[in-house]
mmCIF file of C-alpha atoms in Angstrom:
data_model
loop_
_atom_site.group_PDB
_atom_site.id
_atom_site.type_symbol
_atom_site.label_atom_id
_atom_site.label_comp_id
_atom_site.label_asym_id
_atom_site.label_seq_id
_atom_site.Cartn_x
_atom_site.Cartn_y
_atom_site.Cartn_z
ATOM 1 C CA MET K 1 84.585 -107.141 96.179
ATOM 2 C CA LYS K 2 82.237 -109.684 97.678
ATOM 3 C CA LEU K 3 80.053 -109.624 94.577
ATOM 4 C CA ILE K 4 82.873 -109.851 92.030
ATOM 5 C CA LEU K 5 83.709 -113.555 92.521
ATOM 6 C CA PRO K 6 80.079 -114.804 92.380
ATOM 7 C CA SER K 7 79.434 -112.604 89.335
ATOM 8 C CA LEU K 8 82.504 -113.927 87.541
ATOM 9 C CA THR K 9 81.500 -117.480 88.436
ATOM 10 C CA LEU K 10 77.990 -116.990 87.035
ATOM 11 C CA ALA K 11 79.380 -115.361 83.894
ATOM 12 C CA PHE K 12 81.777 -118.267 83.390
ATOM 13 C CA LEU K 13 78.974 -120.805 83.858
ATOM 14 C CA ALA K 14 76.752 -118.944 81.384
ATOM 15 C CA LEU K 15 79.534 -118.849 78.766
ATOM 16 C CA TRP K 16 80.256 -122.536 79.369
ATOM 17 C CA MET K 17 76.597 -123.477 78.848
ATOM 18 C CA ILE K 18 76.387 -121.424 75.642
ATOM 19 C CA TRP K 19 79.614 -122.965 74.341
ATOM 20 C CA CYS K 20 78.466 -126.521 75.130
ATOM 21 C CA ALA K 21 74.993 -125.985 73.661
ATOM 22 C CA SER K 22 76.269 -125.038 70.190
ATOM 23 C CA LEU K 23 75.038 -127.739 67.802
ATOM 24 C CA PRO K 24 77.253 -126.684 64.834
ATOM 25 C CA ARG K 25 80.302 -126.935 67.083
ATOM 26 C CA PHE K 26 79.148 -130.331 68.357
ATOM 27 C CA TRP K 27 78.666 -131.711 64.835
ATOM 28 C CA ARG K 28 82.156 -130.536 63.875
ATOM 29 C CA ARG K 29 83.677 -132.162 66.952
ATOM 30 C CA ILE K 30 82.278 -135.584 66.066
ATOM 31 C CA GLY K 31 82.972 -135.207 62.322
ATOM 32 C CA ALA K 32 79.338 -135.126 61.134
ATOM 33 C CA ARG K 33 78.564 -133.738 57.644
ATOM 34 C CA PRO K 34 75.292 -132.483 56.113
ATOM 35 C CA ALA K 35 73.713 -135.249 54.043
ATOM 36 C CA ALA K 36 72.515 -132.823 51.352
ATOM 37 C CA ARG K 37 76.070 -132.547 49.979
ATOM 38 C CA PHE K 38 76.135 -136.174 48.769
ATOM 39 C CA PRO K 39 73.786 -137.622 46.096
ATOM 40 C CA VAL K 40 73.338 -141.037 47.765
ATOM 41 C CA TRP K 41 72.532 -139.475 51.111
ATOM 42 C CA ARG K 42 70.328 -136.871 49.472
ATOM 43 C CA ARG K 43 67.996 -139.701 48.478
ATOM 44 C CA VAL K 44 67.936 -140.898 52.095
ATOM 45 C CA GLY K 45 66.986 -137.358 53.110
ATOM 46 C CA GLU K 46 64.130 -137.388 50.594
ATOM 47 C CA ARG K 47 62.838 -140.635 52.059
ATOM 48 C CA LEU K 48 63.046 -139.148 55.543
ATOM 49 C CA GLU K 49 61.042 -136.136 54.353
ATOM 50 C CA GLU K 50 58.451 -138.428 52.763
ATOM 51 C CA ILE K 51 58.038 -140.390 56.001
ATOM 52 C CA SER K 52 57.810 -137.081 57.884
ATOM 53 C CA ARG K 53 54.974 -135.912 55.623
ATOM 54 C CA ARG K 54 53.213 -139.235 56.104
ATOM 55 C CA GLU K 55 53.499 -138.809 59.887
ATOM 56 C CA ARG K 56 52.425 -135.133 59.568
ATOM 57 C CA VAL K 57 55.629 -133.741 61.032
ATOM 58 C CA ALA K 58 55.431 -129.943 60.756
ATOM 59 C CA ILE K 59 59.184 -129.287 60.406
ATOM 60 C CA PRO K 60 61.170 -131.907 58.420
ATOM 61 C CA PRO K 61 64.192 -133.269 60.296
ATOM 62 C CA ARG K 62 67.684 -132.288 59.219
ATOM 63 C CA LEU K 63 69.864 -135.217 58.146
ATOM 64 C CA TRP K 64 73.567 -135.632 58.952
ATOM 65 C CA ILE K 65 76.182 -138.286 58.134
ATOM 66 C CA LEU K 66 78.349 -139.781 60.874
ATOM 67 C CA PRO K 67 81.656 -141.270 59.641
ATOM 68 C CA ASP K 68 81.240 -144.478 61.606
ATOM 69 C CA PHE K 69 81.022 -148.109 60.447
ATOM 70 C CA ALA K 70 78.801 -149.220 63.344
ATOM 71 C CA PRO K 71 75.106 -149.095 62.271
ATOM 72 C CA ASN K 72 73.294 -146.605 64.484
ATOM 73 C CA ALA K 73 71.551 -143.221 64.540
ATOM 74 C CA LEU K 74 72.089 -140.188 66.777
ATOM 75 C CA LEU K 75 68.955 -138.120 67.489
ATOM 76 C CA LEU K 76 69.125 -134.539 68.751
ATOM 77 C CA LYS K 77 66.355 -131.985 69.066
ATOM 78 C CA ARG K 78 66.746 -128.210 69.248
ATOM 79 C CA GLY K 79 63.500 -126.275 69.593
ATOM 80 C CA ARG K 80 60.958 -127.989 67.322
ATOM 81 C CA THR K 81 63.572 -129.271 64.861
ATOM 82 C CA LEU K 82 64.825 -132.831 64.993
ATOM 83 C CA GLN K 83 68.353 -133.501 63.763
ATOM 84 C CA VAL K 84 69.106 -137.078 62.712
ATOM 85 C CA ALA K 85 72.668 -138.313 62.206
ATOM 86 C CA LEU K 86 72.895 -141.717 60.514
ATOM 87 C CA THR K 87 76.161 -143.620 60.468
ATOM 88 C CA GLU K 88 77.664 -144.732 57.169
ATOM 89 C CA GLY K 89 77.486 -148.292 58.456
ATOM 90 C CA LEU K 90 73.702 -148.035 58.824
ATOM 91 C CA LEU K 91 73.182 -147.293 55.142
ATOM 92 C CA ARG K 92 75.424 -150.210 54.184
ATOM 93 C CA ALA K 93 73.817 -152.696 56.583
ATOM 94 C CA LEU K 94 70.085 -152.222 55.887
ATOM 95 C CA ASP K 95 67.934 -152.754 52.838
ATOM 96 C CA ASP K 96 65.357 -150.164 51.752
ATOM 97 C CA GLU K 97 62.475 -151.529 53.841
ATOM 98 C CA GLU K 98 64.604 -151.814 56.971
ATOM 99 C CA LEU K 99 65.999 -148.314 56.443
ATOM 100 C CA ASP K 100 62.472 -146.880 56.151
ATOM 101 C CA ALA K 101 61.520 -148.686 59.369
ATOM 102 C CA VAL K 102 64.557 -147.227 61.157
ATOM 103 C CA LEU K 103 63.762 -143.735 59.872
ATOM 104 C CA GLY K 104 60.253 -144.148 61.281
ATOM 105 C CA LEU K 105 61.737 -145.148 64.641
ATOM 106 C CA CYS K 106 64.024 -142.108 64.521
ATOM 107 C CA LEU K 107 61.007 -139.830 64.125
ATOM 108 C CA SER K 108 59.094 -141.554 66.910
ATOM 109 C CA HIS K 109 61.993 -141.325 69.353
ATOM 110 C CA GLY K 110 63.251 -137.909 68.310
ATOM 111 C CA LEU K 111 60.025 -135.918 68.241
ATOM 112 C CA GLY K 112 59.086 -136.528 71.876
ATOM 113 C CA GLU K 113 59.145 -133.454 74.113
ATOM 114 C CA ARG K 114 61.699 -135.022 76.436
ATOM 115 C CA ARG K 115 64.214 -135.347 73.588
ATOM 116 C CA ARG K 116 64.759 -131.578 73.627
ATOM 117 C CA TRP K 117 65.688 -131.545 77.329
ATOM 118 C CA GLN K 118 67.686 -134.739 76.930
ATOM 119 C CA THR K 119 69.675 -133.122 74.109
ATOM 120 C CA ALA K 120 70.381 -129.991 76.150
ATOM 121 C CA LEU K 121 71.580 -131.998 79.156
ATOM 122 C CA SER K 122 73.710 -134.370 77.062
ATOM 123 C CA LEU K 123 75.424 -131.484 75.277
ATOM 124 C CA GLN K 124 76.259 -129.852 78.614
ATOM 125 C CA LEU K 125 77.710 -133.105 79.959
ATOM 126 C CA PHE K 126 79.480 -134.117 76.726
ATOM 127 C CA PRO K 127 82.848 -132.401 77.505
ATOM 128 C CA PHE K 128 82.855 -133.769 81.059
ATOM 129 C CA ALA K 129 82.131 -137.300 79.798
ATOM 130 C CA ARG K 130 85.016 -137.040 77.313
ATOM 131 C CA PHE K 131 87.397 -136.067 80.114
ATOM 132 C CA LEU K 132 86.031 -138.877 82.282
ATOM 133 C CA GLN K 133 86.890 -141.509 79.666
ATOM 134 C CA GLY K 134 90.569 -140.622 80.038
ATOM 135 C CA TYR K 135 90.611 -141.234 83.805
ATOM 136 C CA PRO K 136 91.499 -144.562 85.504
ATOM 137 C CA ILE K 137 88.697 -147.099 85.795
ATOM 138 C CA ALA K 138 88.432 -146.546 89.570
ATOM 139 C CA VAL K 139 87.535 -142.880 88.997
ATOM 140 C CA GLN K 140 85.069 -143.828 86.273
ATOM 141 C CA ILE K 141 83.357 -146.326 88.566
ATOM 142 C CA PHE K 142 82.836 -143.566 91.130
ATOM 143 C CA LEU K 143 81.727 -140.737 88.802
ATOM 144 C CA ALA K 144 79.940 -142.514 85.929
ATOM 145 C CA PRO K 145 76.852 -143.561 87.974
ATOM 146 C CA TRP K 146 76.251 -139.901 88.926
ATOM 147 C CA LEU K 147 76.509 -138.877 85.297
ATOM 148 C CA MET K 148 74.104 -141.583 84.130
ATOM 149 C CA ALA K 149 71.697 -140.816 86.993
ATOM 150 C CA ALA K 150 71.487 -137.218 85.729
ATOM 151 C CA LEU K 151 70.826 -138.440 82.183
ATOM 152 C CA ARG K 152 68.079 -140.757 83.429
ATOM 153 C CA LEU K 153 66.042 -137.683 84.430
ATOM 154 C CA PHE K 154 64.783 -137.469 80.832
ATOM 155 C CA SER K 155 65.140 -141.064 79.677
ATOM 156 C CA ALA K 156 63.722 -144.350 80.901
ATOM 157 C CA PRO K 157 63.668 -147.864 79.400
ATOM 158 C CA GLY K 158 59.853 -147.992 79.402
ATOM 159 C CA ARG K 159 59.566 -144.870 77.235
ATOM 160 C CA VAL K 160 61.916 -146.395 74.666
ATOM 161 C CA ILE K 161 59.574 -149.330 74.088
ATOM 162 C CA GLU K 162 56.576 -146.973 73.860
ATOM 163 C CA ALA K 163 58.382 -144.919 71.204
ATOM 164 C CA ASP K 164 59.282 -148.104 69.313
ATOM 165 C CA ARG K 165 55.614 -149.069 69.197
ATOM 166 C CA ARG K 166 54.533 -145.629 67.975
ATOM 167 C CA GLY K 167 56.966 -145.674 65.078
ATOM 168 C CA ALA K 168 56.870 -149.416 64.499
ATOM 169 C CA GLU K 169 56.950 -151.185 61.178
ATOM 170 C CA GLY K 170 56.419 -154.438 63.069
ATOM 171 C CA LEU K 171 58.583 -157.320 61.998
ATOM 172 C CA ILE K 172 60.661 -155.166 59.646
ATOM 173 C CA ALA K 173 61.676 -152.806 62.468
ATOM 174 C CA ALA K 174 62.414 -155.775 64.740
ATOM 175 C CA ALA K 175 64.645 -157.307 62.062
ATOM 176 C CA ALA K 176 66.440 -153.984 61.517
ATOM 177 C CA LEU K 177 67.142 -153.558 65.251
ATOM 178 C CA GLN K 178 68.421 -157.126 65.447
ATOM 179 C CA LYS K 179 70.777 -156.583 62.504
ATOM 180 C CA MET K 180 72.023 -153.298 63.993
ATOM 181 C CA ALA K 181 72.654 -155.004 67.343
ATOM 182 C CA VAL K 182 74.581 -157.935 65.839
ATOM 183 C CA LEU K 183 76.854 -155.625 63.845
ATOM 184 C CA GLY K 184 77.083 -153.113 66.704
ATOM 185 C CA ARG K 185 78.568 -155.769 69.000
ATOM 186 C CA LYS K 186 81.270 -156.486 66.430
ATOM 187 C CA ILE K 187 81.968 -152.866 65.409
ATOM 188 C CA PRO K 188 82.089 -150.388 68.323
ATOM 189 C CA LEU K 189 81.003 -146.797 67.787
ATOM 190 C CA GLN K 190 83.894 -144.359 67.471
ATOM 191 C CA HIS K 191 81.919 -141.222 68.377
ATOM 192 C CA TRP K 192 80.439 -142.311 71.684
ATOM 193 C CA ASN K 193 80.652 -141.377 75.322
ATOM 194 C CA LEU K 194 78.399 -141.675 78.359
ATOM 195 C CA ALA K 195 76.677 -138.323 77.751
ATOM 196 C CA LEU K 196 75.638 -139.306 74.212
ATOM 197 C CA ASP K 197 74.521 -142.830 75.079
ATOM 198 C CA PRO K 198 70.776 -142.049 75.568
ATOM 199 C CA LEU K 199 70.674 -140.070 72.291
ATOM 200 C CA TYR K 200 71.500 -143.066 70.115
ATOM 201 C CA LEU K 201 68.676 -145.121 68.630
ATOM 202 C CA ILE K 202 70.394 -148.179 70.110
ATOM 203 C CA SER K 203 72.372 -147.455 73.256
ATOM 204 C CA PRO K 204 75.823 -149.077 72.931
ATOM 205 C CA LEU K 205 75.750 -149.756 76.687
ATOM 206 C CA ALA K 206 72.470 -151.673 76.328
ATOM 207 C CA LEU K 207 73.889 -154.017 73.684
ATOM 208 C CA ASP K 208 75.627 -156.212 76.252
ATOM 209 C CA GLY K 209 73.890 -155.092 79.419
ATOM 210 C CA GLY K 210 76.555 -152.520 80.294
ATOM 211 C CA PRO K 211 78.827 -152.558 83.355
ATOM 212 C CA LEU K 212 77.181 -153.060 86.743
ATOM 213 C CA TRP K 213 78.088 -149.550 87.920
ATOM 214 C CA VAL K 214 76.145 -147.745 85.162
ATOM 215 C CA PHE K 215 72.390 -147.029 84.980
ATOM 216 C CA LEU K 216 71.136 -148.104 81.550
ATOM 217 C CA SER K 217 68.958 -145.607 79.672
ATOM 218 C CA GLN K 218 67.428 -148.197 77.316
ATOM 219 C CA PRO K 219 66.173 -151.772 77.556
ATOM 220 C CA SER K 220 68.040 -154.527 75.748
ATOM 221 C CA VAL K 221 67.556 -154.906 71.998
ATOM 222 C CA GLU K 222 65.967 -158.313 72.616
ATOM 223 C CA GLU K 223 63.259 -156.724 74.802
ATOM 224 C CA ARG K 224 62.603 -154.067 72.167
ATOM 225 C CA ARG K 225 62.516 -156.653 69.391
ATOM 226 C CA LEU K 226 60.045 -158.857 71.258
ATOM 227 C CA ALA K 227 57.817 -155.832 71.954
ATOM 228 C CA LEU K 228 57.828 -154.915 68.251
ATOM 229 C CA MET K 229 57.047 -158.496 67.263
ATOM 230 C CA GLY K 230 54.120 -158.407 69.684
ATOM 231 C CA VAL K 231 52.838 -155.267 67.936
ATOM 232 C CA ALA K 232 53.228 -156.991 64.562
ATOM 233 C CA GLU K 233 51.378 -160.089 65.753
ATOM 234 C CA SER K 234 48.531 -157.919 67.089
ATOM 235 C CA ALA K 235 48.310 -156.094 63.756
ATOM 236 C CA THR K 236 48.245 -159.400 61.876
ATOM 237 C CA TYR K 237 45.455 -160.665 64.141
ATOM 238 C CA LEU K 238 43.413 -157.490 63.515
ATOM 239 C CA ASP K 239 43.909 -157.818 59.753
ATOM 240 C CA LYS K 240 42.664 -161.406 59.861
ATOM 241 C CA ALA K 241 39.685 -160.373 62.006
ATOM 242 C CA ARG K 242 38.777 -157.600 59.543
ATOM 243 C CA ALA K 243 39.044 -160.046 56.642
ATOM 244 C CA VAL K 244 36.647 -162.429 58.386
ATOM 245 C CA CYS K 245 34.204 -159.574 59.085
ATOM 246 C CA ASP K 246 34.358 -158.450 55.454
ATOM 247 C CA LYS K 247 33.353 -161.908 54.312
#
């Protein structure tokens, strides 16, 4: 009898983890659809594959559509496969150059090894975070910092800027992030909670600094934009130096 309760508890926890970790179930819960079903989005998928080949990505990412007007991207990784969910608002807000720059950023952020562990942890905490949003603010103030502290195990603001620089298109990427931030402040994401916050290309909490009782997983968009502009200025300086040397 003494072993029955612990065994049942472990079995329940194992079933809970398997249930939470199901990506198809997660996509259905947030209303995401495969991009390959729609001609316009199929072209976006082809551009993502082209950028992946250029960056020598072994397994092309899978593209999803999020029915959300706020411009953003949700990046999940299972095994070696990156899954990118772009909002409908993102496609409407950006021109072709800016969209290519954002797709490059998605690859840079999503293909890191930590993204796989971050995805697994966020999926496990996703149901709990949804329940937490329905509680009074006093309960959220007490529990939310613990939730965000757990998520910070695999995410840090400094790594976000490093990933931006790896996938940077310089000024174009900086302009795209700025446009996404401006529209994101006006149009809140519908499919968001604390557990998903680090998985977005632009953390909704980081747009306005977030509440004081929450640990931010990303730096502000202004910091990221300035870092990208610094990369662009360095590249421009190197191009000018090469031109002088060629003469």
